[in-house]
Tab-separated table of C-alpha atoms and ligand atoms in Angstrom:
chain	number	residue	atom	x	y	z
A	14	MET	CA	-52.173	-107.537	66.214
A	15	GLU	CA	-51.034	-106.335	69.556
A	16	GLN	CA	-50.532	-102.571	70.902
A	17	GLU	CA	-46.607	-102.229	71.585
A	18	GLN	CA	-46.341	-100.039	74.798
A	19	LYS	CA	-45.156	-96.684	74.728
A	20	LYS	CA	-41.906	-96.034	76.346
A	21	ARG	CA	-42.834	-93.702	79.873
A	22	VAL	CA	-41.354	-90.962	80.537
A	23	PHE	CA	-40.982	-89.081	84.594
A	24	SER	CA	-39.670	-85.465	85.412
A	25	ALA	CA	-40.746	-82.876	86.988
A	26	VAL	CA	-39.218	-78.747	88.219
A	27	GLN	CA	-38.949	-76.950	91.553
A	28	PRO	CA	-41.159	-73.902	91.815
A	29	THR	CA	-38.751	-72.041	93.517
A	30	GLY	CA	-38.660	-69.064	91.172
A	31	SER	CA	-40.224	-67.799	87.836
A	32	LEU	CA	-38.684	-70.257	85.102
A	33	THR	CA	-36.141	-69.240	82.932
A	34	ILE	CA	-35.324	-69.794	79.334
A	35	GLY	CA	-32.847	-72.361	80.743
A	36	ASN	CA	-35.611	-74.634	82.352
A	37	TYR	CA	-37.492	-74.034	78.503
A	38	ILE	CA	-34.636	-75.243	76.376
A	39	GLY	CA	-33.126	-77.776	78.895
A	40	ALA	CA	-36.048	-79.835	79.989
A	41	ILE	CA	-39.944	-78.156	78.421
A	42	LYS	CA	-39.522	-77.935	75.472
A	43	ASN	CA	-38.620	-81.785	75.294
A	44	PHE	CA	-41.526	-82.211	77.823
A	45	ILE	CA	-43.593	-81.192	75.105
A	46	ALA	CA	-41.946	-83.067	71.965
A	47	MET	CA	-42.097	-86.389	73.765
A	48	GLN	CA	-45.445	-86.575	74.632
A	49	ASP	CA	-47.260	-88.379	71.510
A	50	GLU	CA	-44.589	-90.720	71.269
A	51	TYR	CA	-43.957	-91.419	75.067
A	52	ASP	CA	-46.344	-92.702	78.253
A	53	CYS	CA	-45.691	-88.692	79.869
A	54	ILE	CA	-45.712	-87.993	83.466
A	55	TYR	CA	-44.818	-84.689	84.771
A	56	ALA	CA	-44.595	-83.711	88.443
A	57	VAL	CA	-43.990	-79.637	89.786
A	58	ALA	CA	-41.788	-81.300	92.807
A	59	ASP	CA	-42.971	-78.336	95.489
A	60	LEU	CA	-41.573	-81.196	97.779
A	61	HIS	CA	-37.687	-80.456	96.419
A	62	SER	CA	-38.005	-76.512	96.337
A	63	ILE	CA	-38.278	-76.474	100.805
A	64	THR	CA	-34.802	-77.744	100.778
A	65	VAL	CA	-33.890	-74.172	100.136
A	66	ASP	CA	-35.651	-71.088	102.024
A	67	ILE	CA	-38.832	-70.908	99.934
A	68	LYS	CA	-41.870	-68.318	102.071
A	69	PRO	CA	-44.731	-69.907	102.450
A	70	GLU	CA	-46.583	-67.490	100.418
A	71	ILE	CA	-44.184	-67.831	97.635
A	72	LEU	CA	-44.513	-71.458	97.082
A	73	ARG	CA	-48.024	-70.810	96.808
A	74	LYS	CA	-47.977	-68.670	93.830
A	75	ASN	CA	-44.913	-70.608	92.619
A	76	VAL	CA	-47.148	-74.126	92.693
A	77	THR	CA	-50.117	-72.916	90.492
A	78	ASP	CA	-47.757	-70.727	88.680
A	79	VAL	CA	-45.393	-73.093	87.176
A	80	THR	CA	-48.839	-75.317	87.095
A	81	ALA	CA	-50.408	-72.408	84.447
A	82	LEU	CA	-47.113	-72.188	82.572
A	83	PHE	CA	-46.431	-75.446	81.945
A	84	LEU	CA	-50.246	-75.992	80.432
A	85	ALA	CA	-49.422	-72.540	78.820
A	86	ALA	CA	-46.475	-73.954	77.211
A	87	GLY	CA	-47.954	-77.127	75.709
A	88	ILE	CA	-48.292	-79.470	78.463
A	89	ASP	CA	-51.379	-81.248	77.331
A	90	PRO	CA	-53.210	-82.841	80.493
A	91	GLU	CA	-55.156	-84.862	77.912
A	92	LYS	CA	-52.320	-86.495	76.517
A	93	SER	CA	-49.492	-86.983	79.873
A	94	VAL	CA	-50.523	-86.554	83.977
A	95	PHE	CA	-49.906	-83.721	85.261
A	96	PHE	CA	-49.497	-83.541	89.227
A	97	VAL	CA	-48.480	-82.360	91.903
A	98	GLN	CA	-45.038	-84.488	93.219
A	99	SER	CA	-47.242	-83.604	97.522
A	100	HIS	CA	-50.063	-84.584	96.149
A	101	VAL	CA	-49.160	-87.838	95.726
A	102	HIS	CA	-47.782	-89.667	99.076
A	103	GLU	CA	-45.471	-92.324	98.282
A	104	HIS	CA	-42.723	-89.849	96.928
A	105	ALA	CA	-41.948	-88.803	100.600
A	106	GLU	CA	-42.297	-92.489	102.638
A	107	LEU	CA	-40.113	-94.637	98.989
A	108	THR	CA	-37.622	-91.465	99.774
A	109	TRP	CA	-37.102	-93.165	103.415
A	110	ILE	CA	-36.497	-96.635	102.249
A	111	LEU	CA	-34.232	-95.735	99.102
A	112	ASN	CA	-32.591	-93.365	101.693
A	113	CYS	CA	-31.618	-97.018	103.342
A	114	TYR	CA	-30.451	-98.214	99.821
A	115	THR	CA	-28.172	-94.496	99.287
A	116	GLN	CA	-24.543	-94.324	100.057
A	117	PHE	CA	-23.854	-91.538	102.292
A	118	GLY	CA	-20.406	-91.121	100.056
A	119	GLU	CA	-22.480	-90.908	97.438
A	120	ALA	CA	-25.041	-88.040	98.103
A	121	LYS	CA	-22.217	-86.121	99.554
A	122	ARG	CA	-20.172	-86.067	95.708
A	123	MET	CA	-22.955	-84.657	93.935
A	124	THR	CA	-22.620	-80.933	92.399
A	125	GLN	CA	-25.119	-79.597	93.160
A	126	PHE	CA	-25.193	-80.082	97.016
A	127	LYS	CA	-22.112	-79.320	97.326
A	128	ASP	CA	-22.962	-75.828	94.918
A	129	LYS	CA	-26.288	-74.634	97.102
A	130	SER	CA	-23.982	-75.824	100.003
A	131	LYS	CA	-21.815	-73.191	99.672
A	132	LYS	CA	-24.776	-70.352	97.652
A	133	ALA	CA	-26.196	-70.491	101.782
A	134	PRO	CA	-24.134	-71.696	104.276
A	135	GLU	CA	-26.321	-70.769	106.596
A	136	ASN	CA	-28.796	-73.837	105.296
A	137	VAL	CA	-26.893	-76.544	104.622
A	138	ASN	CA	-30.326	-78.828	105.434
A	139	VAL	CA	-30.620	-82.808	105.851
A	140	GLY	CA	-33.163	-82.153	103.242
A	141	LEU	CA	-31.006	-80.652	101.026
A	142	PHE	CA	-28.118	-83.338	100.892
A	143	ASP	CA	-30.995	-86.350	100.937
A	144	TYR	CA	-32.471	-84.266	97.455
A	145	PRO	CA	-31.337	-87.034	95.005
A	146	SER	CA	-33.135	-89.726	96.993
A	147	LEU	CA	-35.903	-88.257	96.634
A	148	MET	CA	-35.158	-87.322	93.233
A	149	ALA	CA	-34.776	-91.066	92.536
A	150	ALA	CA	-38.369	-92.118	94.970
A	151	ASP	CA	-40.099	-89.344	91.949
A	152	ILE	CA	-38.846	-91.119	89.114
A	153	LEU	CA	-38.663	-94.587	90.400
A	154	LEU	CA	-42.782	-94.878	91.960
A	155	TYR	CA	-43.504	-94.419	88.070
A	156	GLN	CA	-40.988	-97.493	86.877
A	157	THR	CA	-40.040	-94.423	84.371
A	158	ASP	CA	-37.943	-95.330	80.757
A	159	CYS	CA	-36.491	-92.487	80.221
A	160	VAL	CA	-36.001	-88.716	82.315
A	161	PRO	CA	-35.774	-85.786	80.058
A	162	VAL	CA	-33.223	-83.459	82.112
A	163	GLY	CA	-31.241	-81.016	81.494
A	164	LYS	CA	-26.872	-81.414	82.033
A	165	ASP	CA	-26.949	-80.146	85.629
A	166	GLN	CA	-29.600	-83.175	86.730
A	167	MET	CA	-27.743	-85.868	84.769
A	168	GLN	CA	-25.525	-87.477	87.626
A	169	HIS	CA	-28.965	-87.704	89.853
A	170	VAL	CA	-30.503	-89.457	87.308
A	171	GLU	CA	-27.688	-91.777	87.023
A	172	LEU	CA	-27.669	-92.059	91.193
A	173	ALA	CA	-31.265	-93.372	90.730
A	174	ARG	CA	-30.062	-96.015	88.210
A	175	THR	CA	-27.400	-96.977	90.778
A	176	ILE	CA	-30.452	-96.733	93.541
A	177	ALA	CA	-32.413	-98.696	91.425
A	178	GLU	CA	-29.709	-101.680	90.250
A	179	ARG	CA	-28.763	-101.575	94.164
A	180	PHE	CA	-32.604	-102.203	95.510
A	181	ASN	CA	-32.987	-104.838	92.393
A	182	ASN	CA	-30.324	-106.925	93.181
A	183	ARG	CA	-30.771	-107.343	97.018
A	184	ASN	CA	-34.656	-107.613	96.330
A	185	GLY	CA	-35.682	-108.722	92.812
A	186	GLN	CA	-36.645	-107.249	90.282
A	187	THR	CA	-38.679	-104.292	91.106
A	188	PHE	CA	-38.047	-101.515	89.190
A	189	ARG	CA	-37.705	-100.750	85.958
A	190	VAL	CA	-33.580	-99.112	85.767
A	191	PRO	CA	-34.263	-95.120	83.732
A	192	GLU	CA	-32.032	-93.523	81.216
A	193	GLY	CA	-31.344	-90.045	81.772
A	194	VAL	CA	-32.686	-88.128	78.308
A	195	LEU	CA	-30.462	-84.990	77.194
A	196	PRO	CA	-31.927	-82.377	74.443
A	197	LYS	CA	-29.282	-82.570	71.387
A	198	LEU	CA	-28.984	-78.898	71.868
A	199	GLY	CA	-29.010	-76.417	75.216
A	200	ALA	CA	-28.059	-79.390	78.154
A	201	LYS	CA	-26.517	-76.781	80.054
A	202	VAL	CA	-27.655	-73.245	78.793
A	203	GLN	CA	-25.808	-70.507	80.497
A	204	SER	CA	-26.182	-67.084	82.532
A	205	LEU	CA	-26.023	-64.282	80.734
A	206	SER	CA	-23.977	-62.055	83.247
A	207	ASN	CA	-21.572	-65.047	83.780
A	208	PRO	CA	-21.471	-67.456	80.145
A	209	SER	CA	-19.201	-70.200	82.796
A	210	ALA	CA	-22.106	-70.430	85.086
A	211	LYS	CA	-25.417	-72.190	84.437
A	212	MET	CA	-28.136	-70.066	83.832
A	213	SER	CA	-30.495	-70.500	87.433
A	214	LYS	CA	-33.923	-69.281	88.370
A	215	SER	CA	-33.071	-68.976	91.512
A	216	ASP	CA	-29.708	-66.211	90.508
A	217	VAL	CA	-29.814	-63.444	92.500
A	218	ASP	CA	-29.121	-61.142	89.457
A	219	PRO	CA	-31.879	-60.760	87.145
A	220	ASN	CA	-29.835	-59.480	84.248
A	221	SER	CA	-28.507	-63.167	84.867
A	222	SER	CA	-31.631	-64.517	82.599
A	223	ILE	CA	-34.079	-64.407	80.854
A	224	LEU	CA	-37.101	-65.832	82.677
A	225	ILE	CA	-40.076	-67.378	80.045
A	226	LEU	CA	-42.416	-64.830	81.056
A	227	ASP	CA	-40.330	-61.812	80.705
A	228	LYS	CA	-41.423	-58.790	78.561
A	229	PRO	CA	-40.623	-58.391	75.247
A	230	GLU	CA	-38.685	-55.366	76.061
A	231	ASP	CA	-37.018	-57.161	78.988
A	232	ILE	CA	-35.178	-59.654	76.764
A	233	VAL	CA	-34.293	-56.894	74.349
A	234	ARG	CA	-32.948	-54.921	77.368
A	235	LYS	CA	-30.858	-58.646	79.285
A	236	PHE	CA	-29.671	-59.695	76.033
A	237	ARG	CA	-28.006	-55.953	74.744
A	238	ARG	CA	-26.325	-56.188	78.810
A	239	ALA	CA	-25.571	-60.329	77.853
A	240	VAL	CA	-21.523	-61.038	78.604
A	241	THR	CA	-19.449	-61.793	75.499
A	242	ASP	CA	-15.978	-61.195	74.868
A	243	SER	CA	-13.603	-58.743	73.503
A	244	ASP	CA	-12.767	-60.136	70.251
A	245	SER	CA	-15.887	-59.817	67.641
A	246	GLU	CA	-15.631	-63.032	65.133
A	247	ILE	CA	-19.141	-64.824	66.076
A	248	ARG	CA	-18.398	-68.254	65.902
A	249	TYR	CA	-19.894	-71.260	67.695
A	250	ASP	CA	-17.275	-72.639	70.479
A	251	PRO	CA	-17.889	-73.655	73.391
A	252	THR	CA	-14.593	-73.321	75.135
A	253	ASN	CA	-13.044	-70.282	73.567
A	254	LYS	CA	-16.161	-68.045	73.394
A	255	PRO	CA	-19.246	-69.451	76.029
A	256	GLY	CA	-21.163	-65.786	75.709
A	257	VAL	CA	-21.635	-65.792	72.236
A	258	SER	CA	-21.834	-69.645	72.082
A	259	ASN	CA	-24.555	-69.274	74.350
A	260	LEU	CA	-26.493	-66.812	72.469
A	261	LEU	CA	-25.761	-68.459	69.088
A	262	THR	CA	-27.498	-71.673	71.177
A	263	ILE	CA	-30.617	-69.797	71.961
A	264	TYR	CA	-30.936	-68.890	68.977
A	265	SER	CA	-31.094	-71.683	67.323
A	266	ALA	CA	-33.384	-73.547	70.578
A	267	PHE	CA	-35.683	-70.654	69.157
A	268	THR	CA	-35.345	-70.995	65.693
A	269	GLY	CA	-35.306	-74.832	65.258
A	270	LYS	CA	-32.169	-73.611	62.968
A	271	ASP	CA	-29.083	-75.752	63.111
A	272	VAL	CA	-26.516	-73.736	65.353
A	273	LYS	CA	-23.655	-74.460	61.942
A	274	ASP	CA	-26.330	-72.267	59.924
A	275	CYS	CA	-26.820	-70.151	62.952
A	276	GLU	CA	-22.961	-69.020	62.565
A	277	LYS	CA	-23.281	-69.189	58.832
A	278	GLU	CA	-26.041	-66.744	59.590
A	279	PHE	CA	-24.239	-64.006	61.561
A	280	CYS	CA	-20.708	-64.319	59.616
A	281	GLY	CA	-19.535	-60.540	58.994
A	282	LYS	CA	-22.097	-59.065	61.956
A	283	ASP	CA	-21.418	-57.111	64.763
A	284	TYR	CA	-22.264	-58.332	68.166
A	285	ALA	CA	-24.975	-55.326	68.619
A	286	TYR	CA	-26.831	-57.753	66.082
A	287	LEU	CA	-26.793	-60.796	67.322
A	288	LYS	CA	-27.548	-59.453	70.621
A	289	ALA	CA	-31.137	-57.977	69.158
A	290	GLN	CA	-31.493	-60.974	66.937
A	291	VAL	CA	-31.848	-63.443	69.853
A	292	ALA	CA	-33.896	-61.264	71.232
A	293	GLU	CA	-36.228	-61.225	68.769
A	294	ALA	CA	-35.827	-65.044	68.406
A	295	THR	CA	-36.625	-65.181	72.453
A	296	ALA	CA	-38.978	-63.069	72.197
A	297	GLU	CA	-41.245	-64.669	69.543
A	298	GLY	CA	-40.799	-68.424	70.349
A	299	LEU	CA	-41.966	-67.822	74.268
A	300	ARG	CA	-45.209	-65.384	72.650
A	301	SER	CA	-47.733	-67.778	72.633
A	302	THR	CA	-46.932	-69.072	75.788
A	303	ARG	CA	-47.153	-66.033	77.889
A	304	GLU	CA	-50.795	-64.948	75.960
A	305	ASN	CA	-51.505	-68.528	77.716
A	306	PHE	CA	-50.241	-68.017	80.596
A	307	GLU	CA	-51.853	-64.498	81.422
A	308	ARG	CA	-54.677	-66.488	80.563
A	309	LEU	CA	-54.703	-69.633	82.346
A	310	SER	CA	-53.469	-68.603	85.704
A	311	LYS	CA	-56.500	-66.163	86.130
A	312	GLN	CA	-58.528	-69.195	86.235
A	313	LYS	CA	-57.948	-71.261	89.800
A	314	ASP	CA	-60.593	-73.656	89.572
A	315	TYR	CA	-59.661	-75.512	86.024
A	316	LEU	CA	-55.940	-75.423	87.420
A	317	PHE	CA	-57.270	-77.055	90.442
A	318	SER	CA	-59.359	-79.208	89.019
A	319	VAL	CA	-55.582	-80.614	86.538
A	320	MET	CA	-53.460	-80.967	90.136
A	321	LYS	CA	-56.629	-83.292	91.468
A	322	THR	CA	-57.424	-85.503	88.351
A	323	GLY	CA	-52.886	-85.930	87.327
A	324	ALA	CA	-52.781	-86.736	91.244
A	325	GLU	CA	-55.400	-89.291	90.877
A	326	LYS	CA	-53.702	-90.556	87.755
A	327	ALA	CA	-50.228	-90.248	89.727
A	328	SER	CA	-51.328	-92.086	93.125
A	329	TYR	CA	-52.793	-94.909	91.017
A	330	ILE	CA	-49.163	-95.951	89.455
A	331	ALA	CA	-47.479	-94.590	92.406
A	332	ARG	CA	-49.565	-97.349	95.008
A	333	ARG	CA	-48.623	-100.665	92.842
A	334	THR	CA	-44.974	-99.975	92.887
A	335	MET	CA	-45.147	-98.587	96.668
A	336	SER	CA	-47.487	-102.377	97.802
A	337	LYS	CA	-45.010	-104.298	96.199
A	338	VAL	CA	-41.649	-102.752	97.867
A	339	TRP	CA	-43.365	-102.847	101.157
A	340	ARG	CA	-43.377	-106.834	100.016
A	341	LYS	CA	-40.272	-106.855	99.307
A	342	LEU	CA	-39.110	-105.748	101.641
A	343	GLY	CA	-41.154	-107.655	104.275
A	344	PHE	CA	-43.154	-104.759	105.553
A	345	VAL	CA	-46.911	-106.450	107.016
A	346	ARG	CA	-49.404	-104.980	105.321
A	347	PRO	CA	-52.586	-106.113	107.041
B	417	AQP	N1	-29.731	-73.162	82.781
B	417	AQP	C1	-30.234	-74.614	81.905
B	417	AQP	N2	-30.171	-75.039	80.456
B	417	AQP	C2	-30.182	-76.584	80.750
B	417	AQP	N3	-31.619	-77.020	81.993
B	417	AQP	C3	-31.708	-76.941	83.596
B	417	AQP	N4	-32.523	-76.499	83.464
B	417	AQP	C4	-32.293	-75.839	84.919
B	417	AQP	N5	-31.370	-74.669	84.512
B	417	AQP	C5	-30.685	-75.221	83.325
B	417	AQP	C6	-33.353	-77.683	83.298
B	417	AQP	O1	-34.234	-77.907	83.803
B	417	AQP	C7	-35.358	-78.498	84.859
B	417	AQP	C8	-35.927	-78.829	85.915
B	417	AQP	O2	-35.145	-78.018	86.491
B	417	AQP	P1	-35.496	-77.209	88.525
B	417	AQP	O3	-36.327	-76.820	88.315
B	417	AQP	O4	-36.058	-79.344	89.439
B	417	AQP	O5	-33.933	-77.398	89.395
B	417	AQP	P2	-32.706	-76.876	89.183
B	417	AQP	O6	-32.241	-78.501	87.377
B	417	AQP	O7	-31.964	-76.980	89.947
B	417	AQP	O8	-32.684	-75.347	88.349
B	417	AQP	P3	-32.077	-73.847	88.369
B	417	AQP	O9	-33.114	-73.295	87.697
B	417	AQP	O10	-31.192	-74.412	88.407
B	417	AQP	O11	-33.220	-74.641	89.844
B	417	AQP	P4	-32.878	-73.680	91.214
B	417	AQP	O12	-32.038	-72.501	91.011
B	417	AQP	O13	-34.041	-73.872	91.851
B	417	AQP	O14	-31.684	-74.263	91.487
B	417	AQP	C9	-34.095	-79.900	85.651
B	417	AQP	O15	-34.487	-80.997	84.022
B	417	AQP	C10	-32.982	-78.814	84.644
B	417	AQP	O16	-31.879	-80.215	84.179
C-alpha cells in the first residue's frame, strides 16, 4: 500500500535573546509534539534578528545557545530538519521576489511593525518593515502545510497565505498555501509585570518573563513578584483577571492538567500559594531542558555538525522551490 505523505511543518525562533516560557509554551512545546506525526523543519531565524539592534558577539552566542536549547528541549535532529536561516541563501533570494508580491499597505498594517517601531523609534529600518516578506519566504520555500506559532505571529502567517495565493494566481501553482496553528492553550503568555502585554524575550524588565534557563530560585522569586489583582479569587477569566489567568495558563501548560481542573485545585487558596505552585511546576517542567542545555551547550562541534547537516537538508528543498520560482517568473538560468 502506498504510504501517505506526512504534512510538512515549518517554524522558527529569532535568536534575539534568551528564550522565555512564552516561546516555550506558545511554540517550542508544539514543535516537539509535532515531530512524530509531521515532516518538521525548524530554524533559528538569525536574519530576522538583525531587524533590531543586536551586537555581533551577542548574535553569535545566541545562535549557538538557541540551537543547544532546541536540542535540549527535545527537538531531535534525526526526526526533524533543524538549521540556521542564514545558512540557506534561498531565504534572502525569495524574500526579494516576495517583496514584489507584497503590498506596501499590507506590510504597514502589521501589528509587530507598529509595536516595534514605537519601542525603538530611532531604528525603524526597512528590514523591520520587510520582516513579514522574509517570514513568508521562510514558510513558502519549504512547501509548508502547517506553521505552529504563538498568537503574535498569526498575522504574519495570514500575510504569507495572501502572498502565496497572489503569486500562484499570477504565475500558476508554485507554493503550497500554509495554515497557522495555535497551541490549544498559551497562544499568548502574558508578561508577569504587566499582564495586559505579551511576555517577550527582548523586554527590558527582567522580572517580566521567566527564561527557559532561569534557575529554580529565580523562577520562584519572579513568580512571587507577578502582578495579580486586588481581590483574592483564583478564577480563569482572562478579561477581568489577566494576571491570575496567566498564572493558571502557565500551571496548566507545565502540569498538563486542564485549566478548569487547575481552577478547582486552587479554589479557596490564596495568591501566594498559587504563585508558589506555579513556580514549582515551571521549575520542574523546565528541569530536564536546563540540565540537557548545560551539557549540550559545551559540545560546540556537535552543535555545528547539527547545523551543517540541517542546512544541507533544508537547502535541497529550498533549491527545488527556487528553481520553480525562477522559471515561472522568466528569469534566465544558464
Ligand atoms: N508570550 C508568548 N506567548 C506565546 N507564544 C509566544 N511566542 C513569542 N512570545 C510568545 C512565540 O514564540 C515563537 C518564536 O518567537 P520569535 O522569537 O520568532 O519572536 P517573537 O514572536 O517576536 O517573540 P518574542 O519573545 O517577543 O521576541 P522579541 O522580543 O525578540 O520580539 C513564535 O511562534 C511566537 O509566536
